PDB file of C-alpha atoms in Angstrom:
ATOM      1  CA  MET A   1      82.286 102.281 100.510  1.00 67.00           C
ATOM      2  CA  LEU A   2      80.460 101.879  97.201  1.00 64.00           C
ATOM      3  CA  SER A   3      76.781 101.735  98.498  1.00 68.00           C
ATOM      4  CA  ASN A   4      75.986 105.431  98.571  1.00 82.00           C
ATOM      5  CA  LEU A   5      78.298 106.495  95.751  1.00 87.00           C
ATOM      6  CA  PRO A   6      76.030 108.291  93.326  1.00 89.00           C
ATOM      7  CA  PHE A   7      77.934 107.391  90.246  1.00 92.00           C
ATOM      8  CA  TYR A   8      81.331 106.597  88.802  1.00 94.00           C
ATOM      9  CA  TYR A   9      82.813 106.220  85.371  1.00 96.00           C
ATOM     10  CA  PRO A  10      83.856 102.778  83.952  1.00 97.00           C
ATOM     11  CA  PHE A  11      87.664 101.859  84.787  1.00 97.00           C
ATOM     12  CA  LYS A  12      89.940  99.366  83.748  1.00 96.00           C
ATOM     13  CA  SER A  13      93.395  98.198  84.939  1.00 95.00           C
ATOM     14  CA  VAL A  14      95.946  99.053  82.508  1.00 94.00           C
ATOM     15  CA  PHE A  15      99.171  97.623  84.019  1.00 90.00           C
ATOM     16  CA  VAL A  16     100.637  96.240  87.393  1.00 93.00           C
ATOM     17  CA  LYS A  17     104.425  96.672  87.824  1.00 92.00           C
ATOM     18  CA  LYS A  18     106.341  95.266  90.744  1.00 91.00           C
ATOM     19  CA  SER A  19     108.755  97.317  92.291  1.00 82.00           C
ATOM     20  CA  PRO A  20     111.507  95.952  94.486  1.00 76.00           C
ATOM     21  CA  HIS A  21     112.806  99.219  95.874  1.00 77.00           C
ATOM     22  CA  GLY A  22     112.311 100.366  99.432  1.00 84.00           C
ATOM     23  CA  ASP A  23     108.845 100.583 100.567  1.00 89.00           C
ATOM     24  CA  LEU A  24     107.286 100.560  97.535  1.00 89.00           C
ATOM     25  CA  CYS A  25     105.996  97.283  96.264  1.00 92.00           C
ATOM     26  CA  THR A  26     103.861  97.477  93.245  1.00 93.00           C
ATOM     27  CA  LEU A  27     102.608 100.051  90.951  1.00 94.00           C
ATOM     28  CA  ARG A  28      99.059  99.842  89.480  1.00 96.00           C
ATOM     29  CA  THR A  29      97.654 101.940  86.732  1.00 97.00           C
ATOM     30  CA  PHE A  30      94.023 102.303  85.958  1.00 97.00           C
ATOM     31  CA  ARG A  31      92.452 104.238  83.133  1.00 97.00           C
ATOM     32  CA  PHE A  32      89.035 105.787  82.747  1.00 97.00           C
ATOM     33  CA  THR A  33      87.323 108.153  80.322  1.00 97.00           C
ATOM     34  CA  THR A  34      84.861 110.916  81.263  1.00 96.00           C
ATOM     35  CA  PRO A  35      81.649 111.629  79.347  1.00 96.00           C
ATOM     36  CA  LYS A  36      83.574 114.830  77.897  1.00 94.00           C
ATOM     37  CA  LYS A  37      86.123 112.197  76.507  1.00 95.00           C
ATOM     38  CA  ASN A  38      88.748 113.172  78.532  1.00 96.00           C
ATOM     39  CA  ILE A  39      90.979 110.210  79.583  1.00 97.00           C
ATOM     40  CA  TYR A  40      92.466 110.094  83.203  1.00 97.00           C
ATOM     41  CA  ILE A  41      95.272 107.853  84.570  1.00 97.00           C
ATOM     42  CA  VAL A  42      94.928 106.869  88.209  1.00 97.00           C
ATOM     43  CA  ARG A  43      98.272 105.477  89.563  1.00 95.00           C
ATOM     44  CA  ILE A  44      98.269 103.388  92.724  1.00 95.00           C
ATOM     45  CA  GLU A  45     101.390 102.952  94.368  1.00 93.00           C
ATOM     46  CA  GLU A  46     101.212  99.989  96.929  1.00 94.00           C
ATOM     47  CA  TYR A  47     103.581 100.469  99.730  1.00 93.00           C
ATOM     48  CA  LYS A  48     104.475  98.127 102.675  1.00 93.00           C
ATOM     49  CA  LEU A  49     101.800  97.469 105.327  1.00 94.00           C
ATOM     50  CA  HIS A  50      98.982  97.321 102.565  1.00 95.00           C
ATOM     51  CA  THR A  51      99.208 101.068 102.141  1.00 95.00           C
ATOM     52  CA  PHE A  52      97.901 102.450  98.663  1.00 95.00           C
ATOM     53  CA  MET A  53      98.631 105.867  97.700  1.00 94.00           C
ATOM     54  CA  LEU A  54      96.588 107.404  94.932  1.00 94.00           C
ATOM     55  CA  LYS A  55      97.465 109.919  92.290  1.00 94.00           C
ATOM     56  CA  PHE A  56      95.719 110.875  89.080  1.00 95.00           C
ATOM     57  CA  HIS A  57      96.262 113.106  86.105  1.00 95.00           C
ATOM     58  CA  LEU A  58      94.763 113.754  82.744  1.00 95.00           C
ATOM     59  CA  ALA A  59      96.232 111.388  80.224  1.00 96.00           C
ATOM     60  CA  LYS A  60      97.323 114.029  77.787  1.00 94.00           C
ATOM     61  CA  HIS A  61      99.361 115.778  80.639  1.00 93.00           C
ATOM     62  CA  LYS A  62     101.465 112.485  81.121  1.00 92.00           C
ATOM     63  CA  ASN A  63     104.785 114.315  80.141  1.00 93.00           C
ATOM     64  CA  ASN A  64     103.958 117.682  81.780  1.00 90.00           C
ATOM     65  CA  LYS A  65     106.174 118.083  85.069  1.00 89.00           C
ATOM     66  CA  TYR A  66     103.050 119.989  86.409  1.00 89.00           C
ATOM     67  CA  LYS A  67     100.455 117.106  85.555  1.00 91.00           C
ATOM     68  CA  TYR A  68      99.351 116.756  89.237  1.00 92.00           C
ATOM     69  CA  ASN A  69      99.201 120.676  89.687  1.00 89.00           C
ATOM     70  CA  ILE A  70      97.148 121.715  86.680  1.00 86.00           C
ATOM     71  CA  THR A  71      93.545 122.861  86.939  1.00 84.00           C
ATOM     72  CA  THR A  72      91.672 121.717  83.854  1.00 84.00           C
ATOM     73  CA  ASN A  73      88.528 123.527  84.525  1.00 82.00           C
ATOM     74  CA  PHE A  74      86.489 120.711  82.985  1.00 89.00           C
ATOM     75  CA  ASN A  75      83.899 120.537  85.623  1.00 88.00           C
ATOM     76  CA  GLU A  76      84.223 116.696  86.118  1.00 91.00           C
ATOM     77  CA  THR A  77      85.628 116.668  89.748  1.00 90.00           C
ATOM     78  CA  ARG A  78      82.939 114.836  91.374  1.00 92.00           C
ATOM     79  CA  GLY A  79      82.867 112.047  88.619  1.00 94.00           C
ATOM     80  CA  ILE A  80      86.731 111.752  88.771  1.00 95.00           C
ATOM     81  CA  LEU A  81      86.842 111.405  92.589  1.00 95.00           C
ATOM     82  CA  TYR A  82      83.939 109.234  92.887  1.00 94.00           C
ATOM     83  CA  THR A  83      85.794 106.873  90.207  1.00 96.00           C
ATOM     84  CA  CYS A  84      88.827 107.120  92.436  1.00 96.00           C
ATOM     85  CA  ILE A  85      86.830 105.880  95.559  1.00 95.00           C
ATOM     86  CA  ALA A  86      85.299 103.002  93.130  1.00 95.00           C
ATOM     87  CA  ILE A  87      89.177 102.139  92.387  1.00 96.00           C
ATOM     88  CA  MET A  88      89.959 102.140  96.051  1.00 95.00           C
ATOM     89  CA  HIS A  89      86.921  99.710  96.817  1.00 94.00           C
ATOM     90  CA  SER A  90      88.054  97.337  94.094  1.00 95.00           C
ATOM     91  CA  ILE A  91      91.577  97.375  95.785  1.00 95.00           C
ATOM     92  CA  LEU A  92      89.844  96.818  99.140  1.00 94.00           C
ATOM     93  CA  ILE A  93      87.979  93.831  97.647  1.00 94.00           C
ATOM     94  CA  ASP A  94      91.462  92.107  96.877  1.00 92.00           C
ATOM     95  CA  SER A  95      93.185  93.295  99.819  1.00 94.00           C
ATOM     96  CA  LYS A  96      90.961  93.412 102.936  1.00 94.00           C
ATOM     97  CA  LEU A  97      93.815  95.014 104.968  1.00 96.00           C
ATOM     98  CA  ALA A  98      94.181  98.048 102.745  1.00 96.00           C
ATOM     99  CA  SER A  99      94.893 101.456 104.088  1.00 96.00           C
ATOM    100  CA  PHE A 100      94.926 104.456 101.629  1.00 96.00           C
ATOM    101  CA  GLY A 101      96.541 107.998 101.419  1.00 94.00           C
ATOM    102  CA  PHE A 102      96.640 110.739  99.300  1.00 94.00           C
ATOM    103  CA  ILE A 103      98.018 114.277  99.177  1.00 93.00           C
ATOM    104  CA  GLY A 104      96.447 117.323  97.606  1.00 93.00           C
ATOM    105  CA  ALA A 105      98.749 118.882  95.108  1.00 91.00           C
ATOM    106  CA  GLN A 106      99.227 122.469  95.060  1.00 89.00           C
ATOM    107  CA  THR A 107      97.799 124.195  92.248  1.00 86.00           C
ATOM    108  CA  ILE A 108     100.614 125.836  89.870  1.00 84.00           C
ATOM    109  CA  PHE A 109     100.180 128.458  87.265  1.00 80.00           C
ATOM    110  CA  THR A 110     102.620 128.923  84.395  1.00 76.00           C
ATOM    111  CA  ASP A 111     102.764 132.359  82.958  1.00 65.00           C
ATOM    112  CA  THR A 112     101.342 131.229  79.787  1.00 63.00           C
ATOM    113  CA  ASP A 113      98.053 130.293  81.295  1.00 60.00           C
ATOM    114  CA  SER A 114      96.148 133.353  80.641  1.00 53.00           C
ATOM    115  CA  ILE A 115      92.734 132.223  81.853  1.00 52.00           C
ATOM    116  CA  HIS A 116      94.048 131.149  85.222  1.00 59.00           C
ATOM    117  CA  ARG A 117      96.034 134.220  85.638  1.00 61.00           C
ATOM    118  CA  VAL A 118      92.641 136.284  85.713  1.00 55.00           C
ATOM    119  CA  LYS A 119      91.497 134.171  88.512  1.00 63.00           C
ATOM    120  CA  LEU A 120      94.802 134.852  90.377  1.00 62.00           C
ATOM    121  CA  LYS A 121      93.443 138.241  91.373  1.00 63.00           C
ATOM    122  CA  ARG A 122      91.231 136.450  93.997  1.00 64.00           C
ATOM    123  CA  CYS A 123      94.216 134.250  95.395  1.00 67.00           C
ATOM    124  CA  LYS A 124      96.444 136.662  97.146  1.00 66.00           C
ATOM    125  CA  GLU A 125      98.107 134.006  99.241  1.00 75.00           C
ATOM    126  CA  TYR A 126      99.547 132.424  95.945  1.00 78.00           C
ATOM    127  CA  ILE A 127     103.618 132.603  95.539  1.00 80.00           C
ATOM    128  CA  LYS A 128     105.283 133.503  92.809  1.00 77.00           C
ATOM    129  CA  VAL A 129     108.373 131.345  92.169  1.00 77.00           C
ATOM    130  CA  GLN A 130     110.288 131.816  88.794  1.00 76.00           C
ATOM    131  CA  ASN A 131     108.023 131.454  86.033  1.00 75.00           C
ATOM    132  CA  THR A 132     105.296 129.948  88.104  1.00 78.00           C
ATOM    133  CA  ILE A 133     102.648 131.024  90.615  1.00 79.00           C
ATOM    134  CA  LYS A 134     102.129 128.503  93.301  1.00 83.00           C
ATOM    135  CA  GLU A 135      99.305 127.689  95.759  1.00 85.00           C
ATOM    136  CA  PRO A 136     100.717 127.082  99.355  1.00 86.00           C
ATOM    137  CA  MET A 137     100.927 123.540 100.142  1.00 88.00           C
ATOM    138  CA  GLN A 138      98.976 124.206 103.448  1.00 89.00           C
ATOM    139  CA  ASN A 139      95.461 122.990 103.311  1.00 90.00           C
ATOM    140  CA  ASN A 140      95.195 123.485  99.676  1.00 89.00           C
ATOM    141  CA  SER A 141      92.129 123.794  97.379  1.00 89.00           C
ATOM    142  CA  ARG A 142      92.447 120.175  96.167  1.00 92.00           C
ATOM    143  CA  PHE A 143      92.862 118.847  99.635  1.00 93.00           C
ATOM    144  CA  ARG A 144      89.898 120.568 101.047  1.00 91.00           C
ATOM    145  CA  VAL A 145      87.661 118.928  98.094  1.00 91.00           C
ATOM    146  CA  TYR A 146      89.114 115.749  98.627  1.00 92.00           C
ATOM    147  CA  GLN A 147      88.934 115.452 102.198  1.00 90.00           C
ATOM    148  CA  GLY A 148      85.267 116.516 101.912  1.00 90.00           C
ATOM    149  CA  ILE A 149      84.612 113.774  99.590  1.00 91.00           C
ATOM    150  CA  VAL A 150      86.515 111.181 101.610  1.00 92.00           C
ATOM    151  CA  SER A 151      84.999 112.052 104.708  1.00 90.00           C
ATOM    152  CA  TYR A 152      81.448 111.866 103.211  1.00 89.00           C
ATOM    153  CA  PHE A 153      81.773 108.578 101.672  1.00 91.00           C
ATOM    154  CA  VAL A 154      84.476 106.487 103.776  1.00 91.00           C
ATOM    155  CA  ARG A 155      82.713 105.717 107.107  1.00 86.00           C
ATOM    156  CA  GLU A 156      84.684 105.611 110.387  1.00 88.00           C
ATOM    157  CA  VAL A 157      83.365 102.293 111.057  1.00 90.00           C
ATOM    158  CA  ASN A 158      86.070 100.590 108.582  1.00 91.00           C
ATOM    159  CA  PHE A 159      88.965 103.297 108.516  1.00 95.00           C
ATOM    160  CA  VAL A 160      90.614 105.711 110.841  1.00 96.00           C
ATOM    161  CA  HIS A 161      90.660 109.166 109.315  1.00 96.00           C
ATOM    162  CA  LEU A 162      94.134 110.766 109.658  1.00 96.00           C
ATOM    163  CA  VAL A 163      94.756 114.257 108.408  1.00 96.00           C
ATOM    164  CA  ASP A 164      97.906 116.548 108.157  1.00 94.00           C
ATOM    165  CA  GLU A 165      96.658 119.899 107.062  1.00 93.00           C
ATOM    166  CA  ASN A 166     100.131 121.415 106.900  1.00 91.00           C
ATOM    167  CA  ASN A 167     101.208 119.125 104.111  1.00 91.00           C
ATOM    168  CA  SER A 168      97.546 118.524 102.678  1.00 93.00           C
ATOM    169  CA  ALA A 169      97.882 114.722 103.543  1.00 94.00           C
ATOM    170  CA  TYR A 170      95.235 112.301 104.271  1.00 95.00           C
ATOM    171  CA  ILE A 171      95.370 108.655 105.373  1.00 95.00           C
ATOM    172  CA  LEU A 172      92.492 106.359 105.865  1.00 96.00           C
ATOM    173  CA  LEU A 173      93.836 103.506 108.170  1.00 96.00           C
ATOM    174  CA  ASN A 174      92.220 100.094 107.875  1.00 96.00           C
ATOM    175  CA  LYS A 175      90.748  99.398 111.304  1.00 95.00           C
ATOM    176  CA  ALA A 176      90.781  95.655 110.745  1.00 95.00           C
ATOM    177  CA  HIS A 177      94.599  95.832 109.969  1.00 96.00           C
ATOM    178  CA  GLN A 178      95.045  98.106 113.151  1.00 95.00           C
ATOM    179  CA  LEU A 179      93.427  95.231 115.193  1.00 95.00           C
ATOM    180  CA  GLU A 180      96.309  92.933 114.105  1.00 94.00           C
ATOM    181  CA  LEU A 181      99.008  95.789 114.390  1.00 94.00           C
ATOM    182  CA  PRO A 182      98.215  98.240 117.183  1.00 94.00           C
ATOM    183  CA  ASN A 183     100.884 100.538 116.232  1.00 95.00           C
ATOM    184  CA  LEU A 184     100.027 100.545 112.714  1.00 95.00           C
ATOM    185  CA  GLU A 185      99.228 104.478 112.695  1.00 94.00           C
ATOM    186  CA  ASP A 186     102.717 105.240 113.864  1.00 94.00           C
ATOM    187  CA  LEU A 187     104.403 102.788 111.243  1.00 94.00           C
ATOM    188  CA  VAL A 188     102.188 104.214 108.257  1.00 93.00           C
ATOM    189  CA  SER A 189     103.054 107.760 109.356  1.00 92.00           C
ATOM    190  CA  GLU A 190     106.717 107.124 109.660  1.00 91.00           C
ATOM    191  CA  MET A 191     106.674 105.372 105.984  1.00 91.00           C
ATOM    192  CA  PHE A 192     104.568 108.307 104.694  1.00 89.00           C
ATOM    193  CA  GLU A 193     107.331 110.819 105.976  1.00 87.00           C
ATOM    194  CA  ARG A 194     109.956 108.662 104.516  1.00 86.00           C
ATOM    195  CA  ASN A 195     108.636 108.336 100.972  1.00 85.00           C
ATOM    196  CA  PHE A 196     106.980 111.552 100.543  1.00 73.00           C
ATOM    197  CA  ALA A 197     109.723 113.995 101.782  1.00 58.00           C
ATOM    198  CA  PRO A 198     109.710 116.635  99.064  1.00 43.00           C
ATOM    199  CA  LEU A 199     106.031 117.296  99.493  1.00 41.00           C
ATOM    200  CA  GLY A 200     106.321 121.111  99.058  1.00 41.00           C
ATOM    201  CA  VAL A 201     107.442 120.539  95.117  1.00 43.00           C
TER     202      VAL A 201
ATOM    203  CA  MET B   1      95.224 112.835  95.007  1.00 60.00           C
ATOM    204  CA  GLY B   2      98.242 113.873  93.134  1.00 51.00           C
ATOM    205  CA  TYR B   3     101.744 115.192  93.706  1.00 50.00           C
ATOM    206  CA  ASN B   4     105.104 115.296  92.400  1.00 48.00           C
ATOM    207  CA  VAL B   5     107.760 113.138  94.031  1.00 45.00           C
ATOM    208  CA  GLU B   6     111.115 113.983  93.040  1.00 43.00           C
ATOM    209  CA  LYS B   7     113.486 110.966  92.859  1.00 47.00           C
ATOM    210  CA  SER B   8     116.442 111.754  94.804  1.00 45.00           C
ATOM    211  CA  LYS B   9     119.749 110.755  93.064  1.00 47.00           C
ATOM    212  CA  LYS B  10     122.375 108.446  94.681  1.00 48.00           C
ATOM    213  CA  GLY B  11     124.689 110.525  97.221  1.00 44.00           C
ATOM    214  CA  ASP B  12     122.386 113.392  97.130  1.00 46.00           C
ATOM    215  CA  LYS B  13     121.865 113.412 100.890  1.00 46.00           C
ATOM    216  CA  LYS B  14     122.240 117.037 101.268  1.00 44.00           C
ATOM    217  CA  ALA B  15     119.387 117.990  98.857  1.00 43.00           C
ATOM    218  CA  LYS B  16     117.134 115.292 100.535  1.00 46.00           C
ATOM    219  CA  SER B  17     117.522 116.758 104.072  1.00 47.00           C
ATOM    220  CA  ALA B  18     116.793 120.157 102.786  1.00 45.00           C
ATOM    221  CA  ASN B  19     113.652 119.109 101.229  1.00 54.00           C
ATOM    222  CA  SER B  20     112.401 116.734 104.041  1.00 67.00           C
ATOM    223  CA  VAL B  21     109.120 117.298 105.438  1.00 75.00           C
ATOM    224  CA  LYS B  22     107.734 116.665 108.839  1.00 83.00           C
ATOM    225  CA  VAL B  23     104.378 115.018 108.532  1.00 86.00           C
ATOM    226  CA  SER B  24     102.082 115.234 111.886  1.00 90.00           C
ATOM    227  CA  PHE B  25      98.868 113.265 111.531  1.00 94.00           C
ATOM    228  CA  LYS B  26      95.754 114.238 113.596  1.00 94.00           C
ATOM    229  CA  ARG B  27      93.173 111.491 114.088  1.00 95.00           C
ATOM    230  CA  LEU B  28      89.547 112.890 113.204  1.00 94.00           C
ATOM    231  CA  THR B  29      86.786 112.219 115.706  1.00 92.00           C
ATOM    232  CA  ALA B  30      83.310 111.309 114.632  1.00 91.00           C
ATOM    233  CA  LEU B  31      82.421 114.727 115.383  1.00 91.00           C
ATOM    234  CA  ASP B  32      85.240 116.301 113.109  1.00 91.00           C
ATOM    235  CA  LEU B  33      83.980 113.778 110.217  1.00 90.00           C
ATOM    236  CA  GLU B  34      80.403 115.041 110.722  1.00 89.00           C
ATOM    237  CA  LYS B  35      81.446 118.704 110.473  1.00 88.00           C
ATOM    238  CA  ARG B  36      83.314 117.844 107.281  1.00 85.00           C
ATOM    239  CA  ARG B  37      80.496 115.832 105.742  1.00 84.00           C
ATOM    240  CA  SER B  38      78.192 118.676 106.252  1.00 82.00           C
ATOM    241  CA  SER B  39      80.523 121.261 104.624  1.00 79.00           C
ATOM    242  CA  ALA B  40      81.318 118.735 102.056  1.00 74.00           C
ATOM    243  CA  TYR B  41      77.698 118.630 100.966  1.00 70.00           C
ATOM    244  CA  LYS B  42      78.194 121.087  98.236  1.00 68.00           C
ATOM    245  CA  TYR B  43      80.638 118.671  96.441  1.00 67.00           C
ATOM    246  CA  VAL B  44      78.545 115.732  96.926  1.00 66.00           C
ATOM    247  CA  ILE B  45      75.121 116.764  95.530  1.00 59.00           C
TER     248      ILE B  45
END
């Protein structure tokens, strides 16, 4: 996975927390700093069946309810996503049967965000909800970028690529684990649905 | 890679069912992946 990755930022594990509730087993948090001195937090939620879900946000947006929906315009996307792939690779070293998943969060603009409002003129499909303007969940812009990067760097030799464009969801199913558990695809899909029900938030 | 997951409160079954989303995953073939890779080139270089 890492052999053809052009670069990534050094990252460190901040903490690991066990979760005894439901399908969620462990929450791992990683942290890295970009060359522009922006600190990012990567949350890896480990579910049953060695399934790891990735999320990341800018550290200073920690308490913002739209932390996963904000567009920063720092132009560091590639480096951030490459680092996420490097983190996935580090997990794969420890857990050979790991499968991964992510969802492309819809972009949400708030009325106070004047710079983004200008851009909205080109985004006619966006929906106005109360004081915010939301991108539709289906095949959203983050998902398009994420799936491009993932399909480029993660080869089908080791993983089955599963997509749900309606919910902008992506699963990388570990083929080694699927050999042991032939119905893994169905089990992971069901678990995905159980745990990520309010996708359209 | 990022999304908000609302924690459902105990006994909030009605709200949960109203928000539930049906997922339907499609398996990508080698050809699908190749197409996506070629269109992803702009993000990678």
